[in-house]
mmCIF file of C-alpha atoms and ligand atoms in Angstrom:
data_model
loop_
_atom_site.group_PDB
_atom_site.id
_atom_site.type_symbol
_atom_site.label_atom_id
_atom_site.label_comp_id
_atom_site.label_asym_id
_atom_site.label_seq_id
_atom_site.Cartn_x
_atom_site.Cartn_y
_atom_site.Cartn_z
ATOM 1 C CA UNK Q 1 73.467 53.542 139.372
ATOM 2 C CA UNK Q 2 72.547 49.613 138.811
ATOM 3 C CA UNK Q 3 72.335 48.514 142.240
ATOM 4 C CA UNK Q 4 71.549 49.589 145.569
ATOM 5 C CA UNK Q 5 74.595 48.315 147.881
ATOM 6 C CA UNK Q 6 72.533 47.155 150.724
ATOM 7 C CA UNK Q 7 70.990 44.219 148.280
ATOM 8 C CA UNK Q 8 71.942 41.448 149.153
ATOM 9 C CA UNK Q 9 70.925 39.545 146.500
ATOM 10 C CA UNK Q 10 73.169 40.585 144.555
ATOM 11 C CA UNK Q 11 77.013 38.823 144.822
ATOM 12 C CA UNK Q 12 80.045 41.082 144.701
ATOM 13 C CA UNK Q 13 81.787 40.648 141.280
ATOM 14 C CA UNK Q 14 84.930 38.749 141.934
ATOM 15 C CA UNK Q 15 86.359 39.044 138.359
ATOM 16 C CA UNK Q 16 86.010 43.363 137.932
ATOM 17 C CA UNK Q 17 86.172 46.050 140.826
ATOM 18 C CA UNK Q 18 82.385 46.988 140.776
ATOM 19 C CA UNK Q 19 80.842 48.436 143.811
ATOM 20 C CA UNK Q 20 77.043 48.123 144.837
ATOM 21 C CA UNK Q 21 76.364 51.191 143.160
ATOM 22 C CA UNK Q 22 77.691 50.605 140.010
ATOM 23 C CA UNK Q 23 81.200 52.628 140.359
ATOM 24 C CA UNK Q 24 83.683 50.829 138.258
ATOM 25 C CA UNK Q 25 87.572 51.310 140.457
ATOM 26 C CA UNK Q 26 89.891 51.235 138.301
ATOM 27 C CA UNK Q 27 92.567 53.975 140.440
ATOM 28 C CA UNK Q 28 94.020 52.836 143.916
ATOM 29 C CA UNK Q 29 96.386 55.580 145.997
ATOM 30 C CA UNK Q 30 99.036 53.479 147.794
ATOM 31 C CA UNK Q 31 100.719 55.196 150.712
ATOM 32 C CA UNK Q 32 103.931 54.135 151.126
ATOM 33 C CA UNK Q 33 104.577 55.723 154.611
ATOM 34 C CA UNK Q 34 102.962 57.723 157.390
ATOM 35 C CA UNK Q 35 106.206 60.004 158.320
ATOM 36 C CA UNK Q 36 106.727 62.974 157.181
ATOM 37 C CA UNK Q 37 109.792 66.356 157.270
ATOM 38 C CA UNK Q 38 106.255 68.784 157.128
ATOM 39 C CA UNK Q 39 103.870 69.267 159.270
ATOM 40 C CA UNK Q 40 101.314 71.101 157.301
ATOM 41 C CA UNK Q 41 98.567 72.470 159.418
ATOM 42 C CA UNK Q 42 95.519 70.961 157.428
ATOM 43 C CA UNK Q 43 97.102 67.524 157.936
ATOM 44 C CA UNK Q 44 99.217 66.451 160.638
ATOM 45 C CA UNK Q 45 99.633 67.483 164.559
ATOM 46 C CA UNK Q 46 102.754 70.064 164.795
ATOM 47 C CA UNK Q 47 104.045 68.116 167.680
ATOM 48 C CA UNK Q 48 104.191 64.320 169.499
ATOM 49 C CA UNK Q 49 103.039 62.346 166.252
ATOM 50 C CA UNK Q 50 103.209 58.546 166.538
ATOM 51 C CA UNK Q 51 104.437 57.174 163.598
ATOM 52 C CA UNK Q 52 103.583 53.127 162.766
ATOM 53 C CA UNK Q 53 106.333 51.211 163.153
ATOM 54 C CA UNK Q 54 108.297 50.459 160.535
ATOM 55 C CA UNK Q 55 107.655 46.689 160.611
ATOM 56 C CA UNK Q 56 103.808 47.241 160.359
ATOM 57 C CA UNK Q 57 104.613 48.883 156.934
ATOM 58 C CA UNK Q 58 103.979 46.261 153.884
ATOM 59 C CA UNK Q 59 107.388 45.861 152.232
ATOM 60 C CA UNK Q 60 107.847 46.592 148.178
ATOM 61 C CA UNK Q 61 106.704 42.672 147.601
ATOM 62 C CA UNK Q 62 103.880 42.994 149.696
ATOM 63 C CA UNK Q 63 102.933 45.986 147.955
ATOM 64 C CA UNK Q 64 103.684 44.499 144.709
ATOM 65 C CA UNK Q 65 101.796 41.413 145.084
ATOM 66 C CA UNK Q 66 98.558 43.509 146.315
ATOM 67 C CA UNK Q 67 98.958 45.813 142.421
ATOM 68 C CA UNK Q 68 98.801 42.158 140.952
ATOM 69 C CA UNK Q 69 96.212 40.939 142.759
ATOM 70 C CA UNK Q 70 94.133 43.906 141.930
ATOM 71 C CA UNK Q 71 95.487 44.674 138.167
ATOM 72 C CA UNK Q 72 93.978 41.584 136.878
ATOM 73 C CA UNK Q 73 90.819 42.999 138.476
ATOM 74 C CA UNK Q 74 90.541 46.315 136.524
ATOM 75 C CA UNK Q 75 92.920 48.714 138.513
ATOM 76 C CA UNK Q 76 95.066 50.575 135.677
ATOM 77 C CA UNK Q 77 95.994 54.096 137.775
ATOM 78 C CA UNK Q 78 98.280 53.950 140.930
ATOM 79 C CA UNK Q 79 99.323 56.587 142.578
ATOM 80 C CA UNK Q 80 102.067 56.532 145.105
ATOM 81 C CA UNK Q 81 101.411 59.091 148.329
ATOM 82 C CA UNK Q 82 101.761 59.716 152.097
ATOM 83 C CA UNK Q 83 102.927 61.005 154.417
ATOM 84 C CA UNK Q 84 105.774 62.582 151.847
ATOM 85 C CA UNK Q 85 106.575 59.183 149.932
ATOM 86 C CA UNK Q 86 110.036 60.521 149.243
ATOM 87 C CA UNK Q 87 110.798 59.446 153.022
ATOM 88 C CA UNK Q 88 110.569 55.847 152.151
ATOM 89 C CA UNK Q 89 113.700 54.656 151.560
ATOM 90 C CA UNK Q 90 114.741 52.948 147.677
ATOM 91 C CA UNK Q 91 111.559 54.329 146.135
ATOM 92 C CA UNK Q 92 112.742 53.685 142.744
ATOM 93 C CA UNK Q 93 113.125 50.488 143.631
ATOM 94 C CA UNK Q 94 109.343 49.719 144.184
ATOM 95 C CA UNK Q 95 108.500 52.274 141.168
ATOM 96 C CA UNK Q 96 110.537 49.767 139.031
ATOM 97 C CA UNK Q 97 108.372 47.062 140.803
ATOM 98 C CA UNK Q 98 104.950 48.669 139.705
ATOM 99 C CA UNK Q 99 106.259 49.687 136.080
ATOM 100 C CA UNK Q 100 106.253 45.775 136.115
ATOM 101 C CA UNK Q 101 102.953 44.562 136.733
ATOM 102 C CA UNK Q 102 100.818 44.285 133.786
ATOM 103 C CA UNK Q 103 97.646 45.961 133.155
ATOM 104 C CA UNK Q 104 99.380 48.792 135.086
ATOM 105 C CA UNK Q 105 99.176 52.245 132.043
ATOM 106 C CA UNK Q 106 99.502 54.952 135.164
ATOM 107 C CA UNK Q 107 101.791 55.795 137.603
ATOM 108 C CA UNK Q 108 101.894 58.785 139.422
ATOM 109 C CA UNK Q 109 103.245 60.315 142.838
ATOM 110 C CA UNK Q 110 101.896 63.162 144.991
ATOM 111 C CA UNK Q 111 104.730 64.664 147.284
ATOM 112 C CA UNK Q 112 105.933 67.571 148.950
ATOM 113 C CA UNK Q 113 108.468 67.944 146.820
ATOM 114 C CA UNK Q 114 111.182 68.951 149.572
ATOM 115 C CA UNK Q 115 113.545 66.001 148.302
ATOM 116 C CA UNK Q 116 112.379 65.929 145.097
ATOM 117 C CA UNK Q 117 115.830 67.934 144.036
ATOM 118 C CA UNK Q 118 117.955 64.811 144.557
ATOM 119 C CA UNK Q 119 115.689 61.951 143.310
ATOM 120 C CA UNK Q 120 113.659 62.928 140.441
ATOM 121 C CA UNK Q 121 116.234 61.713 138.238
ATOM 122 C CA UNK Q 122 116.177 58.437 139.365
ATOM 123 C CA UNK Q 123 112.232 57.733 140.054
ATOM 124 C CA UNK Q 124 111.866 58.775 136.254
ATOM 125 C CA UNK Q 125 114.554 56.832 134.784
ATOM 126 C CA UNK Q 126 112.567 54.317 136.882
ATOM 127 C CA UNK Q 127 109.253 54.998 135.334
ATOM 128 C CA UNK Q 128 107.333 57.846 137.155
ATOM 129 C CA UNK Q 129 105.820 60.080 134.595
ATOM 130 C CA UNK Q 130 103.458 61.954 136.692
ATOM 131 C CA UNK Q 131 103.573 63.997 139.383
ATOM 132 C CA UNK Q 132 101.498 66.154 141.754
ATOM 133 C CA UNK Q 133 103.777 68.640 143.893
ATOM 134 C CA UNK Q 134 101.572 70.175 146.911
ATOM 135 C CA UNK Q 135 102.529 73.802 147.087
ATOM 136 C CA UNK Q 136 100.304 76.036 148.958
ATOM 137 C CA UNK Q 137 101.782 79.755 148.824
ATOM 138 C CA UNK Q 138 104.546 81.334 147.001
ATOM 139 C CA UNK Q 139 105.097 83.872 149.815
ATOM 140 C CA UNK Q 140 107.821 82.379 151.772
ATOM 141 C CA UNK Q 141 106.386 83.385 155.056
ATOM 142 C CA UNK Q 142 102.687 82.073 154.336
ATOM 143 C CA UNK Q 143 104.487 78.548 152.815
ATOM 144 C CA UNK Q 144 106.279 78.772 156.732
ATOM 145 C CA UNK Q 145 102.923 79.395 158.317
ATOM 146 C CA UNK Q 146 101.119 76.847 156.755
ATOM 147 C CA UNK Q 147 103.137 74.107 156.580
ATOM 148 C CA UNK Q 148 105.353 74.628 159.511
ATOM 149 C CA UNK Q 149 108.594 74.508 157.756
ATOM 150 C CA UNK Q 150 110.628 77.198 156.363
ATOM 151 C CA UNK Q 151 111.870 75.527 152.592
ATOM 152 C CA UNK Q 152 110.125 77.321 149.852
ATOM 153 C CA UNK Q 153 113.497 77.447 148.054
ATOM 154 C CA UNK Q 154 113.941 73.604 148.105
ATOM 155 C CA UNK Q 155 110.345 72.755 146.990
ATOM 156 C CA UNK Q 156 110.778 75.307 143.836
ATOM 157 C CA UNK Q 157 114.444 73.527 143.633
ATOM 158 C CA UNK Q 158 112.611 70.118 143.405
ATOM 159 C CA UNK Q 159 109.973 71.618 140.820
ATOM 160 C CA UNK Q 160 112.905 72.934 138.386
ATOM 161 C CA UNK Q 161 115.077 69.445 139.097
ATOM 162 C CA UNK Q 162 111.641 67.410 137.940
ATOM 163 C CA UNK Q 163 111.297 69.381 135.011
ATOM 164 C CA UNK Q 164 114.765 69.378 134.215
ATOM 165 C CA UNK Q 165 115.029 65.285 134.615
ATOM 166 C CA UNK Q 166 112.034 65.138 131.865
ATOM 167 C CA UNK Q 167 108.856 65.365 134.045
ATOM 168 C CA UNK Q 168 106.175 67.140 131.548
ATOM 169 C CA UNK Q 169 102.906 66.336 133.149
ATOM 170 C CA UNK Q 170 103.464 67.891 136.959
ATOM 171 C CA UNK Q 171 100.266 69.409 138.672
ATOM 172 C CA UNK Q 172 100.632 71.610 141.840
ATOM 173 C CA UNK Q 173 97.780 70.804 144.146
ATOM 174 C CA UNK Q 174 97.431 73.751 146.736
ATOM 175 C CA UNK Q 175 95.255 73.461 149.931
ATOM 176 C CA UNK Q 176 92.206 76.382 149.804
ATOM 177 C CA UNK Q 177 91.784 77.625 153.154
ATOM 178 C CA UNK Q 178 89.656 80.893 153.640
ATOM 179 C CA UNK Q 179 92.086 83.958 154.839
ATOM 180 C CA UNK Q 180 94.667 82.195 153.868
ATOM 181 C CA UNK Q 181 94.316 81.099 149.700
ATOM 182 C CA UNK Q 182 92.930 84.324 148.493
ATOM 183 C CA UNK Q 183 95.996 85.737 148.234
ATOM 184 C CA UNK Q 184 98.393 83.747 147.197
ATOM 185 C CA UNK Q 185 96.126 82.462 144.285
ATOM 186 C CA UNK Q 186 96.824 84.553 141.633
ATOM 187 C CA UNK Q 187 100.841 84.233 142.031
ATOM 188 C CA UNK Q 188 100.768 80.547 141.856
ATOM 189 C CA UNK Q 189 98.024 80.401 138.882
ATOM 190 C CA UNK Q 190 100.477 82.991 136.915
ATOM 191 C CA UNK Q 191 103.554 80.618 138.125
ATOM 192 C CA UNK Q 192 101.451 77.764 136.577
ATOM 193 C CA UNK Q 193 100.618 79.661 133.324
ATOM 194 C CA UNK Q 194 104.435 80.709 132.516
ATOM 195 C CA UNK Q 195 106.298 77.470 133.893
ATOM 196 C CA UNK Q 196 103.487 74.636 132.100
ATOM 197 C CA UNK Q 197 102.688 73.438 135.586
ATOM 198 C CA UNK Q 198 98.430 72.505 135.961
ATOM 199 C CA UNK Q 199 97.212 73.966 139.373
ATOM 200 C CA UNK Q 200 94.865 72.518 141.360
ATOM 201 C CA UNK Q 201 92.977 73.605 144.151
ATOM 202 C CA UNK Q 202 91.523 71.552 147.042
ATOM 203 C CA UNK Q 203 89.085 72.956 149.110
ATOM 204 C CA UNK Q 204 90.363 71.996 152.694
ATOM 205 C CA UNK Q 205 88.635 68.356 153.700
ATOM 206 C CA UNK Q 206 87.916 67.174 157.378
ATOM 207 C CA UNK Q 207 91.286 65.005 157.999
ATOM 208 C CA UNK Q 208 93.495 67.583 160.166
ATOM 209 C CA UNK Q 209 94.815 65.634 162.843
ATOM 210 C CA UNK Q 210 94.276 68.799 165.183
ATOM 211 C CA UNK Q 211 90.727 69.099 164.018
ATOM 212 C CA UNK Q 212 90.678 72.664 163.566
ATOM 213 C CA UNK Q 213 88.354 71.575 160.389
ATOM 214 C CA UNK Q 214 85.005 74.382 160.535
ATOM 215 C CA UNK Q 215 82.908 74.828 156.832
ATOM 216 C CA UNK Q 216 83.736 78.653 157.394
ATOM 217 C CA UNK Q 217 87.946 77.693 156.735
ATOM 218 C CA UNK Q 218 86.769 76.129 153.414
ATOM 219 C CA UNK Q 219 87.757 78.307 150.551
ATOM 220 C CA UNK Q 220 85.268 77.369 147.776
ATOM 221 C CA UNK Q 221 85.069 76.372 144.920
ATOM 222 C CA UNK Q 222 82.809 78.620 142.999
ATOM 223 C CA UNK Q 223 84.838 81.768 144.842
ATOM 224 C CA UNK Q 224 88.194 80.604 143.365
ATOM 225 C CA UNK Q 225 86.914 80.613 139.894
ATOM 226 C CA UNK Q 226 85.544 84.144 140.776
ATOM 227 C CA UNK Q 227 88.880 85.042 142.091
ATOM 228 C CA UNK Q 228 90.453 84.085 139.086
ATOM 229 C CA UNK Q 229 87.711 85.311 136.594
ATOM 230 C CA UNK Q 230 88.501 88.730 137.838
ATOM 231 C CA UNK Q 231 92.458 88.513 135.561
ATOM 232 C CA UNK Q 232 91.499 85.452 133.683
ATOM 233 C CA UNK Q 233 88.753 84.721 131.346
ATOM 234 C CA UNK Q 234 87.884 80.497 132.204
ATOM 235 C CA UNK Q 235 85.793 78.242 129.884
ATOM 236 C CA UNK Q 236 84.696 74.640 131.820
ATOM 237 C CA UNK Q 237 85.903 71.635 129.984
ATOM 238 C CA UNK Q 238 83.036 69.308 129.815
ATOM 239 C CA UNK Q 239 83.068 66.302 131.310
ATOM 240 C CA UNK Q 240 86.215 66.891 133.706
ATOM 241 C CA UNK Q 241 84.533 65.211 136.353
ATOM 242 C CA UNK Q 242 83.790 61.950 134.442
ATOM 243 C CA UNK Q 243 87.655 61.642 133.756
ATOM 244 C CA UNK Q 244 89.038 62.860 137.224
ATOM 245 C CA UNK Q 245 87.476 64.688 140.786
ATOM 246 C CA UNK Q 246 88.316 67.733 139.220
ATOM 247 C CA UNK Q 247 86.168 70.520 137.495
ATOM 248 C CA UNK Q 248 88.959 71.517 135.149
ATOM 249 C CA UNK Q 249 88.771 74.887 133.449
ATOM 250 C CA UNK Q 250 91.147 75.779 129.999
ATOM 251 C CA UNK Q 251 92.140 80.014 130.079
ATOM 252 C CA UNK Q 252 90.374 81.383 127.880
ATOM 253 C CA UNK Q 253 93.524 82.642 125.877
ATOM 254 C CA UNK Q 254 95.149 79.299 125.283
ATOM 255 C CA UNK Q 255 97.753 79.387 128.143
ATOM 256 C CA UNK Q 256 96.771 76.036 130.316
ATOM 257 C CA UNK Q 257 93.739 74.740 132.655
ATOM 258 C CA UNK Q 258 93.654 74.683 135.920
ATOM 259 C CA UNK Q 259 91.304 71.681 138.495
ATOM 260 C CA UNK Q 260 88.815 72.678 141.129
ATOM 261 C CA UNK Q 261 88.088 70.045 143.601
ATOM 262 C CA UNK Q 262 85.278 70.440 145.380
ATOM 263 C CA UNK Q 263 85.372 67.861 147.436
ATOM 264 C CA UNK Q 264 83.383 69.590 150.020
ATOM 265 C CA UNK Q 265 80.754 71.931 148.478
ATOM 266 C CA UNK Q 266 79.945 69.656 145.344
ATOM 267 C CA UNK Q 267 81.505 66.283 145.910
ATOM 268 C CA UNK Q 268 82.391 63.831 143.494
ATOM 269 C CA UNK Q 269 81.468 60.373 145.189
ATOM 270 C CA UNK Q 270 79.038 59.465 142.276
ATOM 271 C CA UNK Q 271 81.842 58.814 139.752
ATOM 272 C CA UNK Q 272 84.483 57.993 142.466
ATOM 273 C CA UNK Q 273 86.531 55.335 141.168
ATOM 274 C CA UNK Q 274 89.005 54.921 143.544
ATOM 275 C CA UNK Q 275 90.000 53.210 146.458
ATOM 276 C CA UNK Q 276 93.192 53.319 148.987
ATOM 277 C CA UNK Q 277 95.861 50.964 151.007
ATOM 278 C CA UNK Q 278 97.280 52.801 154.226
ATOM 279 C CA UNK Q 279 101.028 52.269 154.250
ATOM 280 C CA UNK Q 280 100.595 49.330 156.766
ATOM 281 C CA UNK Q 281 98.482 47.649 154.301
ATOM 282 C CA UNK Q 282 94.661 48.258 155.185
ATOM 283 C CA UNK Q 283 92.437 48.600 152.519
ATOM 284 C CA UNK Q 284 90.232 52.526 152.359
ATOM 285 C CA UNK Q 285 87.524 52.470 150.146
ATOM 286 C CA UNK Q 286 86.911 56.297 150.901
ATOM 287 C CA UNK Q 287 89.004 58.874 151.937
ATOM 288 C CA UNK Q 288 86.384 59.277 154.799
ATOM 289 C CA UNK Q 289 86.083 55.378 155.885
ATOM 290 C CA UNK Q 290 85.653 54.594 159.179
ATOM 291 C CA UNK Q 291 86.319 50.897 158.837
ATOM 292 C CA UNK Q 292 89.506 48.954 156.784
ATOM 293 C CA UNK Q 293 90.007 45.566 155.397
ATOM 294 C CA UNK Q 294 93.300 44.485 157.001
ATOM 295 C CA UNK Q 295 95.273 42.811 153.474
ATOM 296 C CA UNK Q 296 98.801 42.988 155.698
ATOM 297 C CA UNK Q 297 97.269 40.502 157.793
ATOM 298 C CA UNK Q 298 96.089 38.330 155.503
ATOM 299 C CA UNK Q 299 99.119 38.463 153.148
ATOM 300 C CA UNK Q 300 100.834 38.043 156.514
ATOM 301 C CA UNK Q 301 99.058 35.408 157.198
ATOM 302 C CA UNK Q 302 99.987 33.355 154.307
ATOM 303 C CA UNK Q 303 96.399 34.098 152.357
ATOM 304 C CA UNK Q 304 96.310 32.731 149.184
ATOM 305 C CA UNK Q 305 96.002 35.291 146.060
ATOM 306 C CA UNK Q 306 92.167 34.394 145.663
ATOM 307 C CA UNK Q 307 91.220 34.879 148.954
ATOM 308 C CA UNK Q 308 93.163 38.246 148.965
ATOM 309 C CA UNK Q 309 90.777 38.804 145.927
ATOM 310 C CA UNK Q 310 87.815 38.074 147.658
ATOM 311 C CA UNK Q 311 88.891 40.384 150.543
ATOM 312 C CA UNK Q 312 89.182 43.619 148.295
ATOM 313 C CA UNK Q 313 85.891 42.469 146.199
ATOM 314 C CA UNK Q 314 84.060 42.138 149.538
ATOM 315 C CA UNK Q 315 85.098 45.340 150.164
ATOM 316 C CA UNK Q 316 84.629 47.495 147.315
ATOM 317 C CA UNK Q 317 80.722 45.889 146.746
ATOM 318 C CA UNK Q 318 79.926 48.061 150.000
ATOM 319 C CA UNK Q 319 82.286 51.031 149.287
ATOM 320 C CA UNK Q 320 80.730 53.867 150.544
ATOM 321 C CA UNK Q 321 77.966 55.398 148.504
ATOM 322 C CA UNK Q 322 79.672 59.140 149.230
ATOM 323 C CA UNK Q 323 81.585 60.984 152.341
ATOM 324 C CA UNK Q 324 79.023 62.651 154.828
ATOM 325 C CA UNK Q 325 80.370 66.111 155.534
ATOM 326 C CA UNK Q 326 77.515 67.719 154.493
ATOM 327 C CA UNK Q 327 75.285 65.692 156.685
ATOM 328 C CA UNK Q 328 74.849 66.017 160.975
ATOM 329 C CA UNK Q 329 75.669 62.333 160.665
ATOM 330 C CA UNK Q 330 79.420 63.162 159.414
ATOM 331 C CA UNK Q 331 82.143 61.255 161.486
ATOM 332 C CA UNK Q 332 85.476 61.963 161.107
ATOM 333 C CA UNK Q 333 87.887 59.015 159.729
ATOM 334 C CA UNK Q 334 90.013 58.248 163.024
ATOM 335 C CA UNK Q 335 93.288 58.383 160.841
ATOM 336 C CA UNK Q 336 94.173 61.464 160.008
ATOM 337 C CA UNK Q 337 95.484 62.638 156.093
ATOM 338 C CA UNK Q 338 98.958 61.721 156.430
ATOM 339 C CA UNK Q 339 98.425 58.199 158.071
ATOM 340 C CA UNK Q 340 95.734 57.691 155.364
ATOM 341 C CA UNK Q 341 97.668 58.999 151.831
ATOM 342 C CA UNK Q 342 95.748 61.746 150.434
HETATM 343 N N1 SAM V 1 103.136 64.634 151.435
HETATM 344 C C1 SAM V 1 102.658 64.621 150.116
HETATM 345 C C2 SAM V 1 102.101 65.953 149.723
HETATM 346 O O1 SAM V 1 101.808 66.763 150.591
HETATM 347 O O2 SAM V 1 101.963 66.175 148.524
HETATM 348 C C3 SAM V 1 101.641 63.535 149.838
HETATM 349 C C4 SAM V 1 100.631 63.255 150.893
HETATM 350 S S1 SAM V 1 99.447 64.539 151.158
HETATM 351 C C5 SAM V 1 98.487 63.841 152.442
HETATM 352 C C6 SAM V 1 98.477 64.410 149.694
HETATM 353 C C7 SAM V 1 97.633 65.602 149.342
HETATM 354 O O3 SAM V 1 96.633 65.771 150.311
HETATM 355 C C8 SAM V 1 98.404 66.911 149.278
HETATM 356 O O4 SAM V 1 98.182 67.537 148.037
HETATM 357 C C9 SAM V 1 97.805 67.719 150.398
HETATM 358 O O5 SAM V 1 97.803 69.076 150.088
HETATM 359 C C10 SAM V 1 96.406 67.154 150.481
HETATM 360 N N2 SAM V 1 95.773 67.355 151.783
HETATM 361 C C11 SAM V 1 96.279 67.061 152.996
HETATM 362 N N3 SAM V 1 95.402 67.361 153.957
HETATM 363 C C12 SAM V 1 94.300 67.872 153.344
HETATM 364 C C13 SAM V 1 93.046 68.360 153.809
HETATM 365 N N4 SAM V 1 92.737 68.397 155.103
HETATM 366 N N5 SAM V 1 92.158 68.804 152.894
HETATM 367 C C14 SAM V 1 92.467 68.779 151.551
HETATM 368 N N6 SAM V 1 93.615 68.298 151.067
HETATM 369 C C15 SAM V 1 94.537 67.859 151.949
HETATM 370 FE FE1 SF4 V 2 103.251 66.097 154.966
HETATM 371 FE FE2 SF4 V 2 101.850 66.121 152.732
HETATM 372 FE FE3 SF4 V 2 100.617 66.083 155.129
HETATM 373 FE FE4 SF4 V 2 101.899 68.250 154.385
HETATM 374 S S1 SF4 V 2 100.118 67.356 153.365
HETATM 375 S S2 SF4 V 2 102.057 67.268 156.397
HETATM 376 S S3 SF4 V 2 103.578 67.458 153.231
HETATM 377 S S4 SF4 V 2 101.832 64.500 154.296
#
């Protein structure tokens, strides 16, 4: 770490994406709506949501111009999320627009996967390579439970339709919740290791909108490798965690890896390089923020493309050094993770 953020000596870099402490940011997650057909229990309120309005939303050119603004500063990696991005009508469309803008080498999508079935054919022929598909349990009753909606059939639908459009790098990302993961970790690491799909597991974060967030619901880390160890023989791959905020382990016998994120009991803030824009266009430099930098309003606001610049350089010099929940002084974002884009 070069520089302590709270120096004020020191002048953001307008030219690259450097924070105070030295973090290069070369990723940004761009949610692309708030809505979503799930209401997953470590993420959004079952009932009485209140969606933005759709006008508050930037539009594909505002969204556009923002990837321009910040490609010529250093971001290469976008990732398009939610809410369940696949809500948001003509997604191609803007998938097309981002293919566009140079300096961009990434593009990926995190969904639920629901309508995945009917579009995957046309978001890759538009230029999405990647994709993370969120699927928490293979037992239809515990994929019910947890994210209040009774589909496993059409996610695993949408899974087989990706592959079958020409998807080849597809992640599942599954939620790991005490008494709840433990058993349904071993079917989808075995699904993983026969169908060529990387799993990843995310110990449950602090951004349920009904706040039902306690450490003792965490499933960690450490006790999923465990889990595993006791079928699977796991080597670490070094370095994981300089590339990505997961530990990734290869099997031992050839067949695949598999990502830990520990983004509660061993965080990853040092070499975070990422930052986010809510679907109505404010600016997150951590998944935990509790303030924004408003870009709708300044783009609204007829703000040239420097001082847009300036804006997100302002910002990202005083990106947050790392997320608190490990400290009494831990306050929840106010957004929760579907109005932010996990
Ligand atoms: N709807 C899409 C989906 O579920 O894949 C994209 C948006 S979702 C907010 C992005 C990711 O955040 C998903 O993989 C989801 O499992 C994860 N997520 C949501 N709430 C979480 C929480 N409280 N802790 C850890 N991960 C969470
Ligand atoms: Fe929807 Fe994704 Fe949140 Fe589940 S995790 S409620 S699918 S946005």
């Amino acid at each position: 770490m070069s520089a302590n953020n709270t120096d004020s000596a020191i002048q953001p870099n307008r030219r690259k994406l450097v924070d105070g402490m030295g973090r290069t940011i070369v990723n940004l997650r761009i949610s692309v709506t708030d809505r979503c057909n799930f209401r997953c229990t470590y993420c959004m309120p079952e009932h009485n949501v209140e969606f933005m309005e759709r006008s508050k939303l930037l539009t594909f050119e505002e969204i556009t111009r923002v990837v321009g603004v910040v490609s010529a500063m250093g971001i290469r990696r976008l990732r398009l999320t939610g809410g369940e991005p696949l809500m948001r009508k003509e997604l191609p469309v803007l998938v097309r627009m981002l293919r566009g803008v140079p300096g961009i080498d990434d593009l990926a999508m995190t969904t639920n996967a629901f309508f995945l079935k009917d579009q995957a054919k046309d978001l890759y022929d538009a230029g999405l390579k990647r994709l993370n598909v969120s699927l928490d349990a293979l037992n239809p009753e515990k994929f019910r439970d947890v994210n209040r909606k009774d589909c496993l059939k059409e996610v695993l639908a949408g899974l087989a339709r990706a592959r079958e459009v020409g998807f080849t790098s597809i992640k599942i990302n599954a939620v790991a919740m005490r008494n709840f993961s433990e058993s349904e970790i071993m079917s989808l690491i075995d699904m993983g290791r026969s169908q060529g799909f990387e799993m990843r597991f995310i110990e449950f974060m602090p951004l349920d909108a009904d706040k039902i967030w306690e450490r003792d619901k965490v499933l960690f880390g450490h006790e999923i490798v465990e889990l595993i160890q006791k079928k699977y023989d796991l080597v670490p791959i070094d370095n994981s965690r300089e590339i990505g905020p997961a530990s990734e382990y290869d099997f031992v016998d050839g067949k695949g890896k598999i990502g830990i994120i520990t983004a509660v009991s061993n965080p990853f803030c040092d070499h975070c390089n990422r930052i986010r824009m809510t679907a109505d266009g404010k600016l997150r430099t951590c998944l935990f923020s509790t303030s924004e930098t408003d870009l709708k309003a300044l783009i609204r606001g007829g703000a040239s493309d420097p001082e847009i610049e300036d804006a997100i350089a302002a910002a990202v010099w005083i990106k947050e050094p790392g997320h608190k929940i490990n400290l009494d002084s831990f306050e929840r974002p106010e957004r929760a993770m579907h109005a932010i884009g996990g």
